[in-house]
Amino acid sequence: MKKINIALFLFTSLISYAQKKETIVVKKQGELFFYRTGIYTDSIITKNIADTFLVKMSNDRKESIELKLLNATFAKTFDENLFKLVYTPGMRYRMVYANSVHDGITLTSNKENRKHLEAHIAPDGASPTGSKEIVIELWDTKTDKLIMRNAFVYKEK
């Protein structure tokens, strides 16, 4: 009888480990991160010292966010979320996420569709001001509302 109880106990304990564990998958939505990186003063952008920004957002926000830049644009860096600000006096740019096909080496043989931030010259293109003020605005294109506006002064070393 003792052997039967031990066998029954082992059998039921092994069956309980054989069951699939339930997992909950949480999808991040509505995330938006936009800030400067490194050591910097409040409103001064210094060339090659304090001119890197992090732009990261969840996929649902990528479709409806537009960055508008006055007297500047963003250049890609080694990281897909880090961008170097490039001073372009007298120009207006807009940055939007666009679909692209990733041609690099992937784990699968199929090409991978990804959204990446692209720079476009704004419809009103040129800016009449010759100042060294850089203005960055984040807009929600679905509601056509301004989310954030930052103004900086550009300074070369």
CSV table of N, CA and C in Angstrom, one decimal:
chain,number,residue,atom,x,y,z
A,1,MET,N,0.8,-1.2,0.0
A,1,MET,CA,0.0,0.0,0.0
A,1,MET,C,0.9,1.3,0.0
A,2,LYS,N,1.9,1.2,0.7
A,2,LYS,CA,2.9,2.3,0.8
A,2,LYS,C,3.5,2.6,-0.5
A,3,LYS,N,3.8,1.6,-1.3
A,3,LYS,CA,4.4,1.8,-2.6
A,3,LYS,C,3.4,2.4,-3.6
A,4,ILE,N,2.2,2.0,-3.4
A,4,ILE,CA,1.1,2.5,-4.3
A,4,ILE,C,0.9,4.0,-4.1
A,5,ASN,N,0.9,4.4,-2.8
A,5,ASN,CA,0.8,5.8,-2.4
A,5,ASN,C,1.9,6.6,-2.9
A,6,ILE,N,3.1,6.1,-2.8
A,6,ILE,CA,4.3,6.9,-3.3
A,6,ILE,C,4.3,7.0,-4.8
A,7,ALA,N,3.9,5.9,-5.5
A,7,ALA,CA,3.8,5.9,-7.0
A,7,ALA,C,2.7,6.9,-7.4
A,8,LEU,N,1.5,6.9,-6.7
A,8,LEU,CA,0.5,7.8,-7.0
A,8,LEU,C,0.9,9.3,-6.8
A,9,PHE,N,1.6,9.5,-5.7
A,9,PHE,CA,2.1,10.9,-5.4
A,9,PHE,C,3.1,11.4,-6.5
A,10,LEU,N,4.0,10.5,-6.9
A,10,LEU,CA,5.0,10.9,-7.9
A,10,LEU,C,4.3,11.1,-9.2
A,11,PHE,N,3.3,10.3,-9.6
A,11,PHE,CA,2.6,10.4,-10.8
A,11,PHE,C,1.8,11.7,-10.9
A,12,THR,N,1.1,12.1,-9.8
A,12,THR,CA,0.3,13.4,-9.8
A,12,THR,C,1.3,14.6,-9.8
A,13,SER,N,2.4,14.5,-9.1
A,13,SER,CA,3.3,15.6,-9.1
A,13,SER,C,3.9,15.8,-10.4
A,14,LEU,N,4.3,14.7,-11.1
A,14,LEU,CA,4.8,14.9,-12.5
A,14,LEU,C,3.8,15.4,-13.5
A,15,ILE,N,2.6,15.0,-13.3
A,15,ILE,CA,1.5,15.5,-14.2
A,15,ILE,C,1.3,17.0,-14.0
A,16,SER,N,1.4,17.5,-12.8
A,16,SER,CA,1.3,18.9,-12.5
A,16,SER,C,2.4,19.8,-13.2
A,17,TYR,N,3.6,19.2,-13.3
A,17,TYR,CA,4.7,19.9,-14.0
A,17,TYR,C,4.5,19.9,-15.5
A,18,ALA,N,3.8,18.9,-16.0
A,18,ALA,CA,3.6,18.8,-17.4
A,18,ALA,C,2.6,19.8,-18.0
A,19,GLN,N,1.8,20.4,-17.2
A,19,GLN,CA,0.8,21.3,-17.6
A,19,GLN,C,1.5,22.6,-18.1
A,20,LYS,N,1.0,23.2,-19.1
A,20,LYS,CA,1.5,24.4,-19.7
A,20,LYS,C,1.2,25.6,-18.8
A,21,LYS,N,2.2,26.4,-18.5
A,21,LYS,CA,2.0,27.6,-17.6
A,21,LYS,C,1.4,28.7,-18.5
A,22,GLU,N,0.5,29.3,-17.8
A,22,GLU,CA,-0.2,30.5,-18.5
A,22,GLU,C,0.7,31.7,-18.3
A,23,THR,N,0.8,32.4,-19.4
A,23,THR,CA,1.6,33.7,-19.4
A,23,THR,C,0.7,34.8,-19.8
A,24,ILE,N,1.0,36.0,-19.3
A,24,ILE,CA,0.3,37.2,-19.7
A,24,ILE,C,1.3,38.0,-20.5
A,25,VAL,N,0.9,38.4,-21.7
A,25,VAL,CA,1.8,39.2,-22.5
A,25,VAL,C,1.3,40.7,-22.4
A,26,VAL,N,2.2,41.6,-22.1
A,26,VAL,CA,1.8,43.0,-22.0
A,26,VAL,C,2.4,43.7,-23.2
A,27,LYS,N,1.6,44.4,-23.9
A,27,LYS,CA,2.0,45.2,-25.1
A,27,LYS,C,2.1,46.6,-24.7
A,28,LYS,N,3.3,47.2,-24.9
A,28,LYS,CA,3.4,48.6,-24.5
A,28,LYS,C,2.8,49.5,-25.5
A,29,GLN,N,1.9,50.4,-25.1
A,29,GLN,CA,1.2,51.3,-26.0
A,29,GLN,C,1.3,52.7,-25.4
A,30,GLY,N,1.3,53.7,-26.3
A,30,GLY,CA,1.3,55.0,-25.9
A,30,GLY,C,2.6,55.6,-25.3
A,31,GLU,N,3.7,54.8,-25.5
A,31,GLU,CA,5.0,55.3,-24.9
A,31,GLU,C,5.6,56.3,-25.9
A,32,LEU,N,6.2,57.4,-25.3
A,32,LEU,CA,6.9,58.4,-26.1
A,32,LEU,C,8.0,58.9,-25.2
A,33,PHE,N,9.2,58.8,-25.7
A,33,PHE,CA,10.4,59.3,-25.0
A,33,PHE,C,11.1,60.2,-25.9
A,34,PHE,N,11.3,61.4,-25.5
A,34,PHE,CA,12.1,62.4,-26.3
A,34,PHE,C,12.9,63.3,-25.3
A,35,TYR,N,14.2,63.1,-25.3
A,35,TYR,CA,15.0,64.0,-24.5
A,35,TYR,C,16.4,64.0,-25.0
A,36,ARG,N,17.2,65.0,-24.5
A,36,ARG,CA,18.6,65.1,-24.8
A,36,ARG,C,19.4,64.1,-24.0
A,37,THR,N,20.5,63.7,-24.5
A,37,THR,CA,21.4,62.8,-23.8
A,37,THR,C,22.7,63.5,-23.5
A,38,GLY,N,23.5,63.0,-22.5
A,38,GLY,CA,24.8,63.5,-22.2
A,38,GLY,C,24.7,64.7,-21.2
A,39,ILE,N,25.8,65.4,-21.0
A,39,ILE,CA,25.9,66.5,-20.1
A,39,ILE,C,25.7,67.8,-20.9
A,40,TYR,N,24.7,68.6,-20.5
A,40,TYR,CA,24.4,69.8,-21.2
A,40,TYR,C,23.8,70.9,-20.3
A,41,THR,N,23.8,72.1,-20.8
A,41,THR,CA,23.1,73.2,-20.1
A,41,THR,C,21.7,73.2,-20.6
A,42,ASP,N,20.9,73.9,-19.9
A,42,ASP,CA,19.4,73.9,-20.1
A,42,ASP,C,19.0,74.1,-21.6
A,43,SER,N,19.4,75.3,-22.2
A,43,SER,CA,18.8,75.6,-23.5
A,43,SER,C,19.9,75.9,-24.5
A,44,ILE,N,21.1,75.4,-24.3
A,44,ILE,CA,22.2,75.7,-25.3
A,44,ILE,C,22.6,74.3,-25.9
A,45,ILE,N,22.6,74.3,-27.2
A,45,ILE,CA,23.1,73.1,-27.9
A,45,ILE,C,24.5,73.5,-28.5
A,46,THR,N,25.5,72.7,-28.0
A,46,THR,CA,26.9,73.0,-28.5
A,46,THR,C,27.2,71.9,-29.5
A,47,LYS,N,27.8,72.3,-30.6
A,47,LYS,CA,28.2,71.4,-31.6
A,47,LYS,C,29.1,70.3,-31.1
A,48,ASN,N,28.8,69.0,-31.4
A,48,ASN,CA,29.6,67.8,-31.1
A,48,ASN,C,29.8,67.6,-29.6
A,49,ILE,N,29.1,68.3,-28.7
A,49,ILE,CA,29.2,68.1,-27.3
A,49,ILE,C,27.8,67.7,-26.7
A,50,ALA,N,26.8,68.6,-26.9
A,50,ALA,CA,25.5,68.4,-26.4
A,50,ALA,C,24.5,68.5,-27.5
A,51,ASP,N,24.6,67.6,-28.5
A,51,ASP,CA,23.7,67.7,-29.6
A,51,ASP,C,23.1,66.3,-30.0
A,52,THR,N,22.9,65.4,-29.0
A,52,THR,CA,22.3,64.1,-29.3
A,52,THR,C,21.0,64.0,-28.5
A,53,PHE,N,20.0,63.5,-29.2
A,53,PHE,CA,18.7,63.3,-28.7
A,53,PHE,C,18.2,61.9,-28.8
A,54,LEU,N,17.4,61.4,-27.8
A,54,LEU,CA,16.8,60.1,-27.9
A,54,LEU,C,15.4,60.3,-28.3
A,55,VAL,N,15.0,59.6,-29.3
A,55,VAL,CA,13.6,59.6,-29.7
A,55,VAL,C,13.2,58.1,-29.8
A,56,LYS,N,12.3,57.7,-28.9
A,56,LYS,CA,11.8,56.4,-28.8
A,56,LYS,C,10.3,56.4,-28.5
A,57,MET,N,9.5,55.6,-29.2
A,57,MET,CA,8.1,55.5,-29.0
A,57,MET,C,7.6,54.2,-29.4
A,58,SER,N,6.4,53.8,-28.8
A,58,SER,CA,5.8,52.5,-29.2
A,58,SER,C,5.2,52.6,-30.6
A,59,ASN,N,5.0,51.4,-31.2
A,59,ASN,CA,4.6,51.4,-32.6
A,59,ASN,C,3.3,52.1,-32.8
A,60,ASP,N,2.4,52.1,-31.9
A,60,ASP,CA,1.1,52.8,-32.1
A,60,ASP,C,1.3,54.3,-32.1
A,61,ARG,N,2.3,54.8,-31.5
A,61,ARG,CA,2.5,56.3,-31.5
A,61,ARG,C,3.3,56.7,-32.8
A,62,LYS,N,4.1,55.8,-33.4
A,62,LYS,CA,4.9,56.1,-34.6
A,62,LYS,C,4.0,56.6,-35.7
A,63,GLU,N,2.8,56.1,-35.8
A,63,GLU,CA,1.9,56.4,-36.9
A,63,GLU,C,1.4,57.8,-36.8
A,64,SER,N,1.4,58.4,-35.6
A,64,SER,CA,0.7,59.7,-35.4
A,64,SER,C,1.6,60.8,-34.9
A,65,ILE,N,2.9,60.6,-34.8
A,65,ILE,CA,3.8,61.6,-34.3
A,65,ILE,C,4.6,62.2,-35.4
A,66,GLU,N,4.8,63.5,-35.3
A,66,GLU,CA,5.6,64.2,-36.3
A,66,GLU,C,6.5,65.2,-35.5
A,67,LEU,N,7.8,65.2,-35.8
A,67,LEU,CA,8.7,66.2,-35.2
A,67,LEU,C,9.0,67.3,-36.2
A,68,LYS,N,8.7,68.5,-35.8
A,68,LYS,CA,9.0,69.6,-36.7
A,68,LYS,C,10.2,70.4,-36.1
A,69,LEU,N,11.2,70.7,-37.0
A,69,LEU,CA,12.4,71.3,-36.6
A,69,LEU,C,12.7,72.6,-37.4
A,70,LEU,N,13.0,73.6,-36.7
A,70,LEU,CA,13.3,74.9,-37.3
A,70,LEU,C,14.8,75.1,-37.1
A,71,ASN,N,15.5,75.4,-38.2
A,71,ASN,CA,17.0,75.6,-38.3
A,71,ASN,C,17.8,74.4,-37.9
A,72,ALA,N,17.2,73.2,-38.0
A,72,ALA,CA,18.0,72.0,-37.6
A,72,ALA,C,17.3,70.8,-38.3
A,73,THR,N,18.1,69.7,-38.3
A,73,THR,CA,17.5,68.4,-38.7
A,73,THR,C,18.2,67.3,-37.8
A,74,PHE,N,17.7,66.1,-37.9
A,74,PHE,CA,18.4,65.0,-37.2
A,74,PHE,C,19.1,64.1,-38.1
A,75,ALA,N,20.3,63.6,-37.7
A,75,ALA,CA,21.0,62.7,-38.5
A,75,ALA,C,21.1,61.4,-37.7
A,76,LYS,N,21.1,60.2,-38.4
A,76,LYS,CA,21.1,58.9,-37.8
A,76,LYS,C,22.5,58.7,-37.1
A,77,THR,N,22.5,57.9,-36.0
A,77,THR,CA,23.7,57.5,-35.4
A,77,THR,C,23.8,56.0,-35.4
A,78,PHE,N,24.7,55.5,-34.6
A,78,PHE,CA,24.8,54.0,-34.5
A,78,PHE,C,23.6,53.3,-33.9
A,79,ASP,N,22.8,54.0,-33.1
A,79,ASP,CA,21.7,53.5,-32.5
A,79,ASP,C,20.4,54.0,-33.2
A,80,GLU,N,19.4,53.1,-33.4
A,80,GLU,CA,18.2,53.6,-34.1
A,80,GLU,C,17.4,54.6,-33.3
A,81,ASN,N,17.6,54.7,-32.0
A,81,ASN,CA,16.8,55.7,-31.2
A,81,ASN,C,17.6,57.0,-30.9
A,82,LEU,N,18.9,57.0,-31.2
A,82,LEU,CA,19.7,58.2,-31.0
A,82,LEU,C,19.9,59.0,-32.3
A,83,PHE,N,19.7,60.3,-32.2
A,83,PHE,CA,19.9,61.2,-33.3
A,83,PHE,C,20.7,62.4,-33.0
A,84,LYS,N,21.6,62.7,-33.9
A,84,LYS,CA,22.5,63.9,-33.7
A,84,LYS,C,21.9,65.0,-34.4
A,85,LEU,N,21.7,66.1,-33.7
A,85,LEU,CA,21.1,67.3,-34.2
A,85,LEU,C,22.2,68.0,-35.1
A,86,VAL,N,21.7,68.4,-36.3
A,86,VAL,CA,22.6,69.1,-37.3
A,86,VAL,C,22.0,70.5,-37.5
A,87,TYR,N,22.8,71.5,-37.3
A,87,TYR,CA,22.3,72.9,-37.4
A,87,TYR,C,22.2,73.2,-38.9
A,88,THR,N,21.1,73.6,-39.4
A,88,THR,CA,20.8,73.9,-40.8
A,88,THR,C,20.1,75.3,-40.8
A,89,PRO,N,20.9,76.4,-40.8
A,89,PRO,CA,20.3,77.7,-40.7
A,89,PRO,C,19.3,78.0,-41.8
A,90,GLY,N,18.2,78.5,-41.5
A,90,GLY,CA,17.2,78.9,-42.5
A,90,GLY,C,16.3,77.8,-43.1
A,91,MET,N,16.4,76.6,-42.5
A,91,MET,CA,15.6,75.5,-43.1
A,91,MET,C,14.6,75.0,-42.0
A,92,ARG,N,13.5,74.5,-42.5
A,92,ARG,CA,12.5,73.8,-41.7
A,92,ARG,C,12.5,72.3,-42.1
A,93,TYR,N,12.5,71.4,-41.2
A,93,TYR,CA,12.4,70.0,-41.5
A,93,TYR,C,11.3,69.4,-40.7
A,94,ARG,N,10.9,68.2,-41.1
A,94,ARG,CA,9.9,67.4,-40.4
A,94,ARG,C,10.4,66.0,-40.4
A,95,MET,N,10.3,65.4,-39.2
A,95,MET,CA,10.7,64.0,-39.1
A,95,MET,C,9.4,63.1,-38.9
A,96,VAL,N,9.3,62.1,-39.7
A,96,VAL,CA,8.1,61.2,-39.5
A,96,VAL,C,8.6,59.8,-39.6
A,97,TYR,N,7.9,58.8,-39.0
A,97,TYR,CA,8.2,57.4,-39.1
A,97,TYR,C,7.7,56.9,-40.4
A,98,ALA,N,8.5,56.2,-41.2
A,98,ALA,CA,8.1,55.6,-42.5
A,98,ALA,C,8.5,54.1,-42.5
A,99,ASN,N,7.7,53.4,-43.3
A,99,ASN,CA,8.0,51.9,-43.4
A,99,ASN,C,9.3,51.8,-44.3
A,100,SER,N,10.1,50.8,-44.0
A,100,SER,CA,11.2,50.5,-44.8
A,100,SER,C,11.5,49.0,-44.7
A,101,VAL,N,12.2,48.5,-45.7
A,101,VAL,CA,12.6,47.1,-45.7
A,101,VAL,C,14.0,47.0,-45.2
A,102,HIS,N,14.2,46.2,-44.2
A,102,HIS,CA,15.6,46.1,-43.6
A,102,HIS,C,16.3,45.1,-44.5
A,103,ASP,N,17.4,45.5,-45.1
A,103,ASP,CA,18.2,44.6,-46.0
A,103,ASP,C,19.4,43.9,-45.3
A,104,GLY,N,19.6,44.2,-44.1
A,104,GLY,CA,20.7,43.6,-43.4
A,104,GLY,C,20.5,42.1,-43.1
A,105,ILE,N,21.5,41.5,-42.4
A,105,ILE,CA,21.5,40.1,-42.0
A,105,ILE,C,20.4,40.0,-40.9
A,106,THR,N,19.5,39.0,-41.1
A,106,THR,CA,18.5,38.7,-40.1
A,106,THR,C,18.5,37.3,-39.8
A,107,LEU,N,17.8,36.9,-38.8
A,107,LEU,CA,17.7,35.4,-38.4
A,107,LEU,C,16.8,34.7,-39.4
A,108,THR,N,15.9,35.4,-40.0
A,108,THR,CA,15.0,34.7,-41.0
A,108,THR,C,15.4,35.2,-42.4
A,109,SER,N,15.0,34.4,-43.3
A,109,SER,CA,15.4,34.7,-44.7
A,109,SER,C,14.6,35.8,-45.3
A,110,ASN,N,13.4,36.0,-44.7
A,110,ASN,CA,12.5,37.1,-45.2
A,110,ASN,C,13.0,38.5,-44.8
A,111,LYS,N,12.7,39.5,-45.6
A,111,LYS,CA,13.1,40.8,-45.3
A,111,LYS,C,12.2,41.3,-44.2
A,112,GLU,N,12.7,42.1,-43.3
A,112,GLU,CA,11.9,42.6,-42.1
A,112,GLU,C,11.4,44.0,-42.4
A,113,ASN,N,10.1,44.2,-42.2
A,113,ASN,CA,9.5,45.5,-42.4
A,113,ASN,C,9.6,46.3,-41.0
A,114,ARG,N,10.2,47.4,-41.1
A,114,ARG,CA,10.4,48.2,-39.8
A,114,ARG,C,10.1,49.7,-40.1
A,115,LYS,N,9.7,50.4,-39.1
A,115,LYS,CA,9.5,51.8,-39.2
A,115,LYS,C,10.7,52.5,-38.7
A,116,HIS,N,11.2,53.5,-39.4
A,116,HIS,CA,12.3,54.3,-39.0
A,116,HIS,C,12.0,55.8,-39.2
A,117,LEU,N,12.7,56.6,-38.5
A,117,LEU,CA,12.5,58.1,-38.5
A,117,LEU,C,13.2,58.6,-39.8
A,118,GLU,N,12.5,59.3,-40.6
A,118,GLU,CA,13.0,59.9,-41.8
A,118,GLU,C,12.9,61.4,-41.8
A,119,ALA,N,13.8,62.1,-42.3
A,119,ALA,CA,13.8,63.6,-42.4
A,119,ALA,C,13.2,64.0,-43.8
A,120,HIS,N,12.4,65.0,-43.8
A,120,HIS,CA,11.8,65.6,-45.0
A,120,HIS,C,11.8,67.1,-44.8
A,121,ILE,N,12.0,67.7,-45.9
A,121,ILE,CA,11.9,69.2,-45.9
A,121,ILE,C,10.5,69.6,-45.7
A,122,ALA,N,10.2,70.4,-44.8
A,122,ALA,CA,8.8,70.8,-44.5
A,122,ALA,C,8.2,71.5,-45.7
A,123,PRO,N,6.9,71.5,-45.9
A,123,PRO,CA,6.3,72.2,-47.0
A,123,PRO,C,6.6,73.6,-47.1
A,124,ASP,N,6.8,74.3,-46.0
A,124,ASP,CA,7.1,75.7,-46.1
A,124,ASP,C,8.6,75.9,-46.1
A,125,GLY,N,9.4,74.8,-46.2
A,125,GLY,CA,10.8,74.8,-46.5
A,125,GLY,C,11.7,75.8,-45.8
A,126,ALA,N,11.9,77.0,-46.3
A,126,ALA,CA,12.8,77.9,-45.8
A,126,ALA,C,12.2,78.7,-44.6
A,127,SER,N,13.2,79.1,-43.8
A,127,SER,CA,12.8,80.0,-42.6
A,127,SER,C,13.4,81.4,-42.9
A,128,PRO,N,12.6,82.4,-42.7
A,128,PRO,CA,13.1,83.8,-43.0
A,128,PRO,C,14.1,84.3,-41.9
A,129,THR,N,14.1,83.7,-40.8
A,129,THR,CA,14.9,84.2,-39.7
A,129,THR,C,16.3,83.7,-39.9
A,130,GLY,N,17.3,84.5,-39.5
A,130,GLY,CA,18.7,84.1,-39.6
A,130,GLY,C,19.3,83.9,-38.2
A,131,SER,N,18.4,83.7,-37.2
A,131,SER,CA,18.9,83.5,-35.9
A,131,SER,C,19.5,82.1,-35.6
A,132,LYS,N,20.1,81.9,-34.5
A,132,LYS,CA,20.7,80.7,-34.1
A,132,LYS,C,19.8,79.9,-33.2
A,133,GLU,N,18.5,80.3,-33.2
A,133,GLU,CA,17.5,79.6,-32.4
A,133,GLU,C,17.0,78.3,-33.1
A,134,ILE,N,17.0,77.2,-32.4
A,134,ILE,CA,16.5,76.0,-32.9
A,134,ILE,C,15.2,75.6,-32.1
A,135,VAL,N,14.2,75.3,-32.9
A,135,VAL,CA,12.9,75.0,-32.3
A,135,VAL,C,12.5,73.6,-32.7
A,136,ILE,N,12.2,72.8,-31.7
A,136,ILE,CA,11.8,71.4,-31.9
A,136,ILE,C,10.4,71.2,-31.3
A,137,GLU,N,9.5,70.8,-32.2
A,137,GLU,CA,8.1,70.6,-31.8
A,137,GLU,C,7.6,69.1,-32.1
A,138,LEU,N,6.9,68.5,-31.1
A,138,LEU,CA,6.3,67.2,-31.3
A,138,LEU,C,4.8,67.4,-31.5
A,139,TRP,N,4.3,66.9,-32.6
A,139,TRP,CA,2.9,67.1,-33.0
A,139,TRP,C,2.2,65.7,-33.0
A,140,ASP,N,1.0,65.7,-32.6
A,140,ASP,CA,0.1,64.5,-32.8
A,140,ASP,C,-0.7,64.8,-34.1
A,141,THR,N,-0.4,64.0,-35.1
A,141,THR,CA,-1.1,64.3,-36.4
A,141,THR,C,-2.5,63.9,-36.4
A,142,LYS,N,-2.9,63.0,-35.6
A,142,LYS,CA,-4.4,62.5,-35.5
A,142,LYS,C,-5.2,63.6,-35.0
A,143,THR,N,-4.8,64.3,-34.0
A,143,THR,CA,-5.6,65.4,-33.4
A,143,THR,C,-5.1,66.8,-33.8
A,144,ASP,N,-4.0,66.8,-34.5
A,144,ASP,CA,-3.4,68.1,-34.9
A,144,ASP,C,-3.1,69.0,-33.7
A,145,LYS,N,-2.6,68.4,-32.6
A,145,LYS,CA,-2.3,69.2,-31.4
A,145,LYS,C,-0.8,69.1,-31.1
A,146,LEU,N,-0.3,70.2,-30.6
A,146,LEU,CA,1.1,70.3,-30.2
A,146,LEU,C,1.3,69.5,-28.9
A,147,ILE,N,2.2,68.6,-28.8
A,147,ILE,CA,2.5,67.8,-27.6
A,147,ILE,C,3.6,68.5,-26.8
A,148,MET,N,4.6,69.0,-27.4
A,148,MET,CA,5.7,69.6,-26.7
A,148,MET,C,6.5,70.5,-27.7
A,149,ARG,N,7.0,71.6,-27.1
A,149,ARG,CA,7.8,72.6,-27.9
A,149,ARG,C,9.0,73.0,-27.0
A,150,ASN,N,10.2,72.8,-27.6
A,150,ASN,CA,11.5,73.2,-27.0
A,150,ASN,C,12.2,74.2,-27.9
A,151,ALA,N,12.8,75.2,-27.3
A,151,ALA,CA,13.6,76.2,-28.1
A,151,ALA,C,15.0,76.2,-27.5
A,152,PHE,N,16.0,76.1,-28.4
A,152,PHE,CA,17.4,76.1,-28.0
A,152,PHE,C,18.2,77.1,-28.7
A,153,VAL,N,19.3,77.5,-28.2
A,153,VAL,CA,20.3,78.4,-28.9
A,153,VAL,C,21.4,77.5,-29.3
A,154,TYR,N,21.8,77.6,-30.6
A,154,TYR,CA,22.9,76.9,-31.1
A,154,TYR,C,24.2,77.6,-30.9
A,155,LYS,N,25.3,76.9,-30.5
A,155,LYS,CA,26.6,77.5,-30.2
A,155,LYS,C,27.6,76.5,-30.7
A,156,GLU,N,28.6,77.0,-31.5
A,156,GLU,CA,29.7,76.2,-31.9
A,156,GLU,C,30.8,76.5,-30.9
A,157,LYS,N,31.6,75.5,-30.6
A,157,LYS,CA,32.6,75.6,-29.6
A,157,LYS,C,33.2,76.9,-29.4
